[in-house]
Amino acid sequence: MGRILEGAFGLIRERFAAVAVWTGIYLVGNLVILLATQQALAAATDSTVAGDPGAIGALAPVYALNLVLALVGLVLYTAAMRAVLRPEAGRMAYLRLGMDELRQLALLILFALIAVILWTIMGFGFGLLSVGVAVGTQSPLFSGLVMFVMGLLVLAVIVFLTIRFSLAFPLTLHRRQFVIGEAWTLSRGHFWTLFGAAFVISVIGLVLVLLVSSFALGSYFSDLMAAAGDPAATEVVAQAQMETAGQFSVMMVVQSIGGALVAGIWVALSGGSIATAARLLVDNEFEDAEDIFG
């Protein structure tokens, strides 16, 4: 796990210019979405069109831009993996737009569909079991406990499968063809190592997000706490926050910069860690597996 994390942080250290480019791309996307959101909220809350169903449609471009930014994120994630798996392909900050990215997108859609199907099937099955327990025991407390445990089991299954198949993305990039079965095979016996690395990266990302959010929304949370117990005051605070969210201000720009920094670091750490894990597990295919960035 230490070697995986070393590779992830080494990506930021050794490919700092590329990470800066990825951060800049996210920053531009954040600012574009911020401007679009400001205009959409202004149109949706305009008193002259209040109640007009068409006003809600003004938010459609915002949703479309967020979808585009998500696709851009996939391209950047692929670039982070490429920086580890193909360090010689450093031009244009490892960014490409070709079959590698299309395969990553197809793989993501496939796993997302499988996850939805599994979540639905297991949720339905556990739901029926919970209802049966509730009817049989007539104890709301015990039924709630069973539902909670079942929910944890569903989550555990999803996490297990996610970790076991996570190597499919870097291996597909490395092989230049879809790789699913080998991802399951290579991860056998390495679940806790991969899970531990993913957990550490996730905690780091969560902490960074909380830091940016607390800086941007600190006054909002403090105002909510001050208004606790007073519904009228709470509504005033919420309304003021909505009005602020629709304004292009220095604070919103600072928040966008912070969000872009977090996104750039997250892309480098998440993409770099899983690519490093894949590279270490197929080390015989690289000339120098010990020197990830050599």
CSV table of C-alpha atoms in Angstrom, one decimal:
chain,number,residue,atom,x,y,z
A,1,MET,CA,0.0,0.0,0.0
A,2,GLY,CA,2.9,2.3,0.7
A,3,ARG,CA,4.3,1.8,-2.8
A,4,ILE,CA,0.9,2.6,-4.3
A,5,LEU,CA,0.6,5.8,-2.2
A,6,GLU,CA,4.2,6.7,-3.1
A,7,GLY,CA,3.3,6.4,-6.7
A,8,ALA,CA,0.2,8.6,-6.3
A,9,PHE,CA,2.0,11.4,-4.5
A,10,GLY,CA,5.0,10.9,-6.8
A,11,LEU,CA,2.8,11.8,-9.7
A,12,ILE,CA,2.1,15.2,-8.2
A,13,ARG,CA,5.8,15.7,-7.4
A,14,GLU,CA,7.2,14.5,-10.7
A,15,ARG,CA,4.5,15.7,-13.1
A,16,PHE,CA,3.6,18.9,-11.3
A,17,ALA,CA,3.2,20.9,-14.6
A,18,ALA,CA,0.7,18.3,-15.9
A,19,VAL,CA,-1.3,18.4,-12.6
A,20,ALA,CA,-1.3,22.2,-12.8
A,21,VAL,CA,-2.8,22.0,-16.3
A,22,TRP,CA,-5.5,19.6,-15.1
A,23,THR,CA,-6.3,22.0,-12.3
A,24,GLY,CA,-6.5,24.9,-14.7
A,25,ILE,CA,-8.9,23.0,-16.9
A,26,TYR,CA,-11.1,22.3,-13.9
A,27,LEU,CA,-10.9,26.0,-12.9
A,28,VAL,CA,-12.1,27.1,-16.3
A,29,GLY,CA,-15.0,24.6,-16.2
A,30,ASN,CA,-15.9,25.7,-12.7
A,31,LEU,CA,-16.0,29.4,-13.7
A,32,VAL,CA,-18.1,28.6,-16.8
A,33,ILE,CA,-20.6,26.7,-14.7
A,34,LEU,CA,-20.6,29.4,-12.1
A,35,LEU,CA,-21.5,32.0,-14.8
A,36,ALA,CA,-24.1,29.8,-16.3
A,37,THR,CA,-25.6,29.0,-12.9
A,38,GLN,CA,-25.8,32.8,-12.1
A,39,GLN,CA,-27.7,33.5,-15.4
A,40,ALA,CA,-30.0,30.5,-15.0
A,41,LEU,CA,-30.9,31.3,-11.4
A,42,ALA,CA,-31.6,34.9,-12.4
A,43,ALA,CA,-33.9,33.7,-15.2
A,44,ALA,CA,-35.6,31.2,-13.0
A,45,THR,CA,-36.3,33.6,-10.1
A,46,ASP,CA,-37.2,36.6,-12.3
A,47,SER,CA,-40.5,38.0,-11.0
A,48,THR,CA,-41.7,38.7,-14.5
A,49,VAL,CA,-41.6,35.0,-15.4
A,50,ALA,CA,-42.5,33.6,-11.9
A,51,GLY,CA,-44.7,30.5,-12.3
A,52,ASP,CA,-43.7,30.0,-16.0
A,53,PRO,CA,-42.8,26.4,-16.5
A,54,GLY,CA,-40.3,27.5,-19.1
A,55,ALA,CA,-38.3,29.3,-16.4
A,56,ILE,CA,-37.3,25.9,-15.0
A,57,GLY,CA,-35.8,25.0,-18.4
A,58,ALA,CA,-33.3,27.8,-17.9
A,59,LEU,CA,-31.4,25.4,-15.7
A,60,ALA,CA,-30.9,22.9,-18.5
A,61,PRO,CA,-27.7,24.4,-19.7
A,62,VAL,CA,-26.2,24.1,-16.2
A,63,TYR,CA,-27.0,20.4,-16.1
A,64,ALA,CA,-25.5,20.0,-19.6
A,65,LEU,CA,-22.3,21.8,-18.6
A,66,ASN,CA,-22.0,19.6,-15.5
A,67,LEU,CA,-22.2,16.6,-17.7
A,68,VAL,CA,-19.5,18.0,-20.0
A,69,LEU,CA,-17.3,18.7,-17.0
A,70,ALA,CA,-17.8,15.1,-15.8
A,71,LEU,CA,-16.6,13.9,-19.2
A,72,VAL,CA,-13.7,16.2,-19.0
A,73,GLY,CA,-12.9,14.7,-15.6
A,74,LEU,CA,-12.8,11.3,-17.2
A,75,VAL,CA,-10.3,12.5,-19.8
A,76,LEU,CA,-8.2,14.0,-17.0
A,77,TYR,CA,-8.4,10.8,-15.0
A,78,THR,CA,-7.2,8.9,-18.0
A,79,ALA,CA,-4.4,11.4,-18.4
A,80,ALA,CA,-3.3,10.7,-14.8
A,81,MET,CA,-3.2,7.0,-15.4
A,82,ARG,CA,-1.3,7.6,-18.7
A,83,ALA,CA,1.3,9.6,-16.8
A,84,VAL,CA,2.1,6.5,-14.7
A,85,LEU,CA,1.7,3.8,-17.4
A,86,ARG,CA,3.2,5.7,-20.3
A,87,PRO,CA,5.5,8.3,-18.7
A,88,GLU,CA,7.1,8.9,-22.1
A,89,ALA,CA,3.8,10.3,-23.5
A,90,GLY,CA,4.2,13.6,-21.7
A,91,ARG,CA,3.3,16.0,-24.4
A,92,MET,CA,0.1,18.1,-23.9
A,93,ALA,CA,0.1,17.2,-20.2
A,94,TYR,CA,-0.7,13.5,-21.1
A,95,LEU,CA,-4.1,14.7,-22.4
A,96,ARG,CA,-5.6,12.9,-25.4
A,97,LEU,CA,-9.0,12.4,-26.9
A,98,GLY,CA,-9.2,9.1,-28.7
A,99,MET,CA,-9.9,5.5,-28.4
A,100,ASP,CA,-8.3,5.2,-24.9
A,101,GLU,CA,-10.8,7.7,-23.6
A,102,LEU,CA,-13.7,6.1,-25.4
A,103,ARG,CA,-12.8,2.7,-23.9
A,104,GLN,CA,-12.7,4.3,-20.4
A,105,LEU,CA,-16.1,5.9,-21.0
A,106,ALA,CA,-17.6,2.6,-22.2
A,107,LEU,CA,-16.1,0.7,-19.2
A,108,LEU,CA,-17.5,3.3,-16.8
A,109,ILE,CA,-21.0,3.1,-18.3
A,110,LEU,CA,-20.8,-0.7,-18.2
A,111,PHE,CA,-19.9,-0.8,-14.6
A,112,ALA,CA,-22.4,1.8,-13.7
A,113,LEU,CA,-25.2,-0.2,-15.3
A,114,ILE,CA,-24.1,-3.4,-13.5
A,115,ALA,CA,-23.9,-1.5,-10.2
A,116,VAL,CA,-27.5,-0.1,-10.7
A,117,ILE,CA,-28.8,-3.6,-11.5
A,118,LEU,CA,-27.0,-5.3,-8.6
A,119,TRP,CA,-28.1,-2.5,-6.2
A,120,THR,CA,-31.7,-2.9,-7.4
A,121,ILE,CA,-31.7,-6.7,-7.1
A,122,MET,CA,-30.1,-6.8,-3.7
A,123,GLY,CA,-32.1,-3.9,-2.4
A,124,PHE,CA,-35.3,-5.5,-3.5
A,125,GLY,CA,-34.3,-8.9,-2.0
A,126,PHE,CA,-33.2,-7.4,1.3
A,127,GLY,CA,-36.3,-5.2,1.4
A,128,LEU,CA,-38.5,-8.3,1.1
A,129,LEU,CA,-36.5,-10.0,3.9
A,130,SER,CA,-36.8,-6.9,6.1
A,131,VAL,CA,-40.6,-6.8,5.6
A,132,GLY,CA,-40.8,-10.5,6.4
A,133,VAL,CA,-38.8,-9.9,9.6
A,134,ALA,CA,-41.0,-7.0,10.5
A,135,VAL,CA,-44.2,-9.0,10.0
A,136,GLY,CA,-42.8,-12.0,11.9
A,137,THR,CA,-41.3,-10.2,14.9
A,138,GLN,CA,-43.7,-7.3,15.3
A,139,SER,CA,-40.7,-5.3,16.7
A,140,PRO,CA,-40.0,-2.0,15.0
A,141,LEU,CA,-36.6,-1.8,16.7
A,142,PHE,CA,-35.4,-5.2,15.6
A,143,SER,CA,-36.8,-4.6,12.1
A,144,GLY,CA,-34.9,-1.3,11.9
A,145,LEU,CA,-31.7,-3.1,13.0
A,146,VAL,CA,-32.2,-5.8,10.3
A,147,MET,CA,-32.7,-3.1,7.7
A,148,PHE,CA,-29.5,-1.3,8.8
A,149,VAL,CA,-27.5,-4.5,8.7
A,150,MET,CA,-28.8,-5.4,5.3
A,151,GLY,CA,-28.0,-1.9,4.0
A,152,LEU,CA,-24.4,-2.4,5.3
A,153,LEU,CA,-24.2,-5.8,3.5
A,154,VAL,CA,-25.4,-4.3,0.2
A,155,LEU,CA,-22.8,-1.5,0.6
A,156,ALA,CA,-20.1,-4.0,1.4
A,157,VAL,CA,-20.8,-6.1,-1.7
A,158,ILE,CA,-20.7,-3.0,-3.9
A,159,VAL,CA,-17.4,-1.9,-2.3
A,160,PHE,CA,-15.9,-5.3,-2.7
A,161,LEU,CA,-16.8,-5.6,-6.4
A,162,THR,CA,-15.6,-2.0,-7.0
A,163,ILE,CA,-12.2,-2.7,-5.5
A,164,ARG,CA,-11.8,-6.1,-7.2
A,165,PHE,CA,-12.6,-4.7,-10.7
A,166,SER,CA,-10.9,-1.3,-10.2
A,167,LEU,CA,-7.8,-2.4,-12.0
A,168,ALA,CA,-9.9,-2.8,-15.2
A,169,PHE,CA,-9.5,0.9,-16.0
A,170,PRO,CA,-5.7,1.1,-15.9
A,171,LEU,CA,-5.3,-2.3,-17.5
A,172,THR,CA,-7.6,-1.3,-20.3
A,173,LEU,CA,-5.5,1.8,-20.9
A,174,HIS,CA,-2.3,-0.3,-20.7
A,175,ARG,CA,-3.5,-3.0,-23.0
A,176,ARG,CA,-5.4,-0.7,-25.4
A,177,GLN,CA,-8.3,-3.1,-25.2
A,178,PHE,CA,-11.1,-3.9,-22.8
A,179,VAL,CA,-9.7,-5.9,-19.8
A,180,ILE,CA,-12.2,-7.1,-17.2
A,181,GLY,CA,-11.4,-10.7,-16.3
A,182,GLU,CA,-7.7,-10.0,-15.8
A,183,ALA,CA,-8.6,-7.2,-13.4
A,184,TRP,CA,-10.4,-9.6,-11.2
A,185,THR,CA,-7.6,-12.2,-11.4
A,186,LEU,CA,-4.8,-9.7,-10.6
A,187,SER,CA,-6.7,-8.2,-7.6
A,188,ARG,CA,-7.1,-11.6,-6.0
A,189,GLY,CA,-5.2,-11.6,-2.7
A,190,HIS,CA,-4.7,-7.8,-2.9
A,191,PHE,CA,-8.1,-6.6,-1.8
A,192,TRP,CA,-7.1,-5.1,1.5
A,193,THR,CA,-4.0,-3.5,0.0
A,194,LEU,CA,-6.1,-1.9,-2.8
A,195,PHE,CA,-8.9,-1.0,-0.3
A,196,GLY,CA,-6.5,0.6,2.1
A,197,ALA,CA,-4.9,2.8,-0.6
A,198,ALA,CA,-8.3,3.8,-1.9
A,199,PHE,CA,-9.5,4.6,1.7
A,200,VAL,CA,-6.5,6.8,2.4
A,201,ILE,CA,-7.0,8.7,-0.9
A,202,SER,CA,-10.7,9.1,-0.2
A,203,VAL,CA,-10.1,10.4,3.3
A,204,ILE,CA,-7.6,12.9,1.9
A,205,GLY,CA,-10.1,14.0,-0.8
A,206,LEU,CA,-12.9,14.4,1.8
A,207,VAL,CA,-10.7,16.5,4.1
A,208,LEU,CA,-9.7,18.8,1.2
A,209,VAL,CA,-13.4,19.2,0.2
A,210,LEU,CA,-14.4,19.9,3.8
A,211,LEU,CA,-11.6,22.6,4.0
A,212,VAL,CA,-12.8,24.3,0.9
A,213,SER,CA,-16.5,24.0,1.9
A,214,SER,CA,-15.8,25.4,5.4
A,215,PHE,CA,-14.0,28.3,4.0
A,216,ALA,CA,-16.7,29.1,1.5
A,217,LEU,CA,-19.8,28.2,3.6
A,218,GLY,CA,-18.4,28.8,7.1
A,219,SER,CA,-20.6,31.9,7.7
A,220,TYR,CA,-23.6,30.1,6.4
A,221,PHE,CA,-23.2,27.3,8.9
A,222,SER,CA,-22.6,29.6,11.7
A,223,ASP,CA,-25.7,31.6,10.8
A,224,LEU,CA,-27.7,28.4,10.7
A,225,MET,CA,-26.5,27.4,14.2
A,226,ALA,CA,-27.3,30.9,15.5
A,227,ALA,CA,-30.8,30.6,14.0
A,228,ALA,CA,-31.4,27.1,15.4
A,229,GLY,CA,-34.8,26.8,17.0
A,230,ASP,CA,-36.2,29.8,15.1
A,231,PRO,CA,-37.9,28.6,11.8
A,232,ALA,CA,-38.3,32.2,10.6
A,233,ALA,CA,-34.7,33.1,11.1
A,234,THR,CA,-33.6,29.8,9.5
A,235,GLU,CA,-35.7,30.6,6.4
A,236,VAL,CA,-34.1,34.1,6.2
A,237,VAL,CA,-30.6,32.5,6.4
A,238,ALA,CA,-31.4,30.0,3.7
A,239,GLN,CA,-32.9,32.6,1.4
A,240,ALA,CA,-29.8,34.8,1.9
A,241,GLN,CA,-27.6,31.8,1.0
A,242,MET,CA,-29.6,31.2,-2.2
A,243,GLU,CA,-29.2,34.8,-3.3
A,244,THR,CA,-25.5,34.7,-2.6
A,245,ALA,CA,-25.1,31.5,-4.6
A,246,GLY,CA,-26.5,33.3,-7.7
A,247,GLN,CA,-24.1,36.2,-7.5
A,248,PHE,CA,-20.7,36.3,-9.1
A,249,SER,CA,-18.4,37.5,-6.3
A,250,VAL,CA,-14.8,37.3,-5.2
A,251,MET,CA,-15.8,34.6,-2.7
A,252,MET,CA,-17.3,32.5,-5.4
A,253,VAL,CA,-14.2,32.8,-7.5
A,254,VAL,CA,-12.1,31.8,-4.5
A,255,GLN,CA,-14.3,28.9,-4.0
A,256,SER,CA,-14.0,27.9,-7.7
A,257,ILE,CA,-10.2,28.1,-7.4
A,258,GLY,CA,-10.2,25.9,-4.2
A,259,GLY,CA,-12.5,23.4,-5.9
A,260,ALA,CA,-10.3,23.2,-8.9
A,261,LEU,CA,-7.2,22.6,-6.7
A,262,VAL,CA,-9.0,19.8,-4.9
A,263,ALA,CA,-10.2,18.3,-8.2
A,264,GLY,CA,-6.7,18.5,-9.7
A,265,ILE,CA,-5.2,16.8,-6.6
A,266,TRP,CA,-7.9,14.2,-6.5
A,267,VAL,CA,-7.4,13.3,-10.2
A,268,ALA,CA,-3.7,12.9,-9.7
A,269,LEU,CA,-4.0,10.8,-6.5
A,270,SER,CA,-6.9,8.6,-7.5
A,271,GLY,CA,-5.8,8.0,-11.1
A,272,GLY,CA,-2.1,7.8,-10.1
A,273,SER,CA,-2.8,5.3,-7.3
A,274,ILE,CA,-4.8,2.8,-9.3
A,275,ALA,CA,-2.4,3.0,-12.2
A,276,THR,CA,0.5,2.5,-9.9
A,277,ALA,CA,-1.2,-0.6,-8.4
A,278,ALA,CA,-1.7,-2.0,-11.9
A,279,ARG,CA,1.8,-1.3,-13.0
A,280,LEU,CA,3.3,-3.0,-9.9
A,281,LEU,CA,1.1,-6.1,-10.5
A,282,VAL,CA,2.3,-6.4,-14.1
A,283,ASP,CA,5.8,-5.3,-13.4
A,284,ASN,CA,7.3,-7.8,-15.8
A,285,GLU,CA,5.8,-5.8,-18.7
A,286,PHE,CA,7.9,-2.7,-17.8
A,287,GLU,CA,11.6,-2.2,-18.2
A,288,ASP,CA,12.0,-0.7,-14.8
A,289,ALA,CA,9.1,-1.5,-12.5
A,290,GLU,CA,10.9,-0.2,-9.4
A,291,ASP,CA,11.2,3.3,-10.7
A,292,ILE,CA,7.6,4.2,-11.5
A,293,PHE,CA,8.6,7.6,-13.0
A,294,GLY,CA,12.0,6.6,-14.3
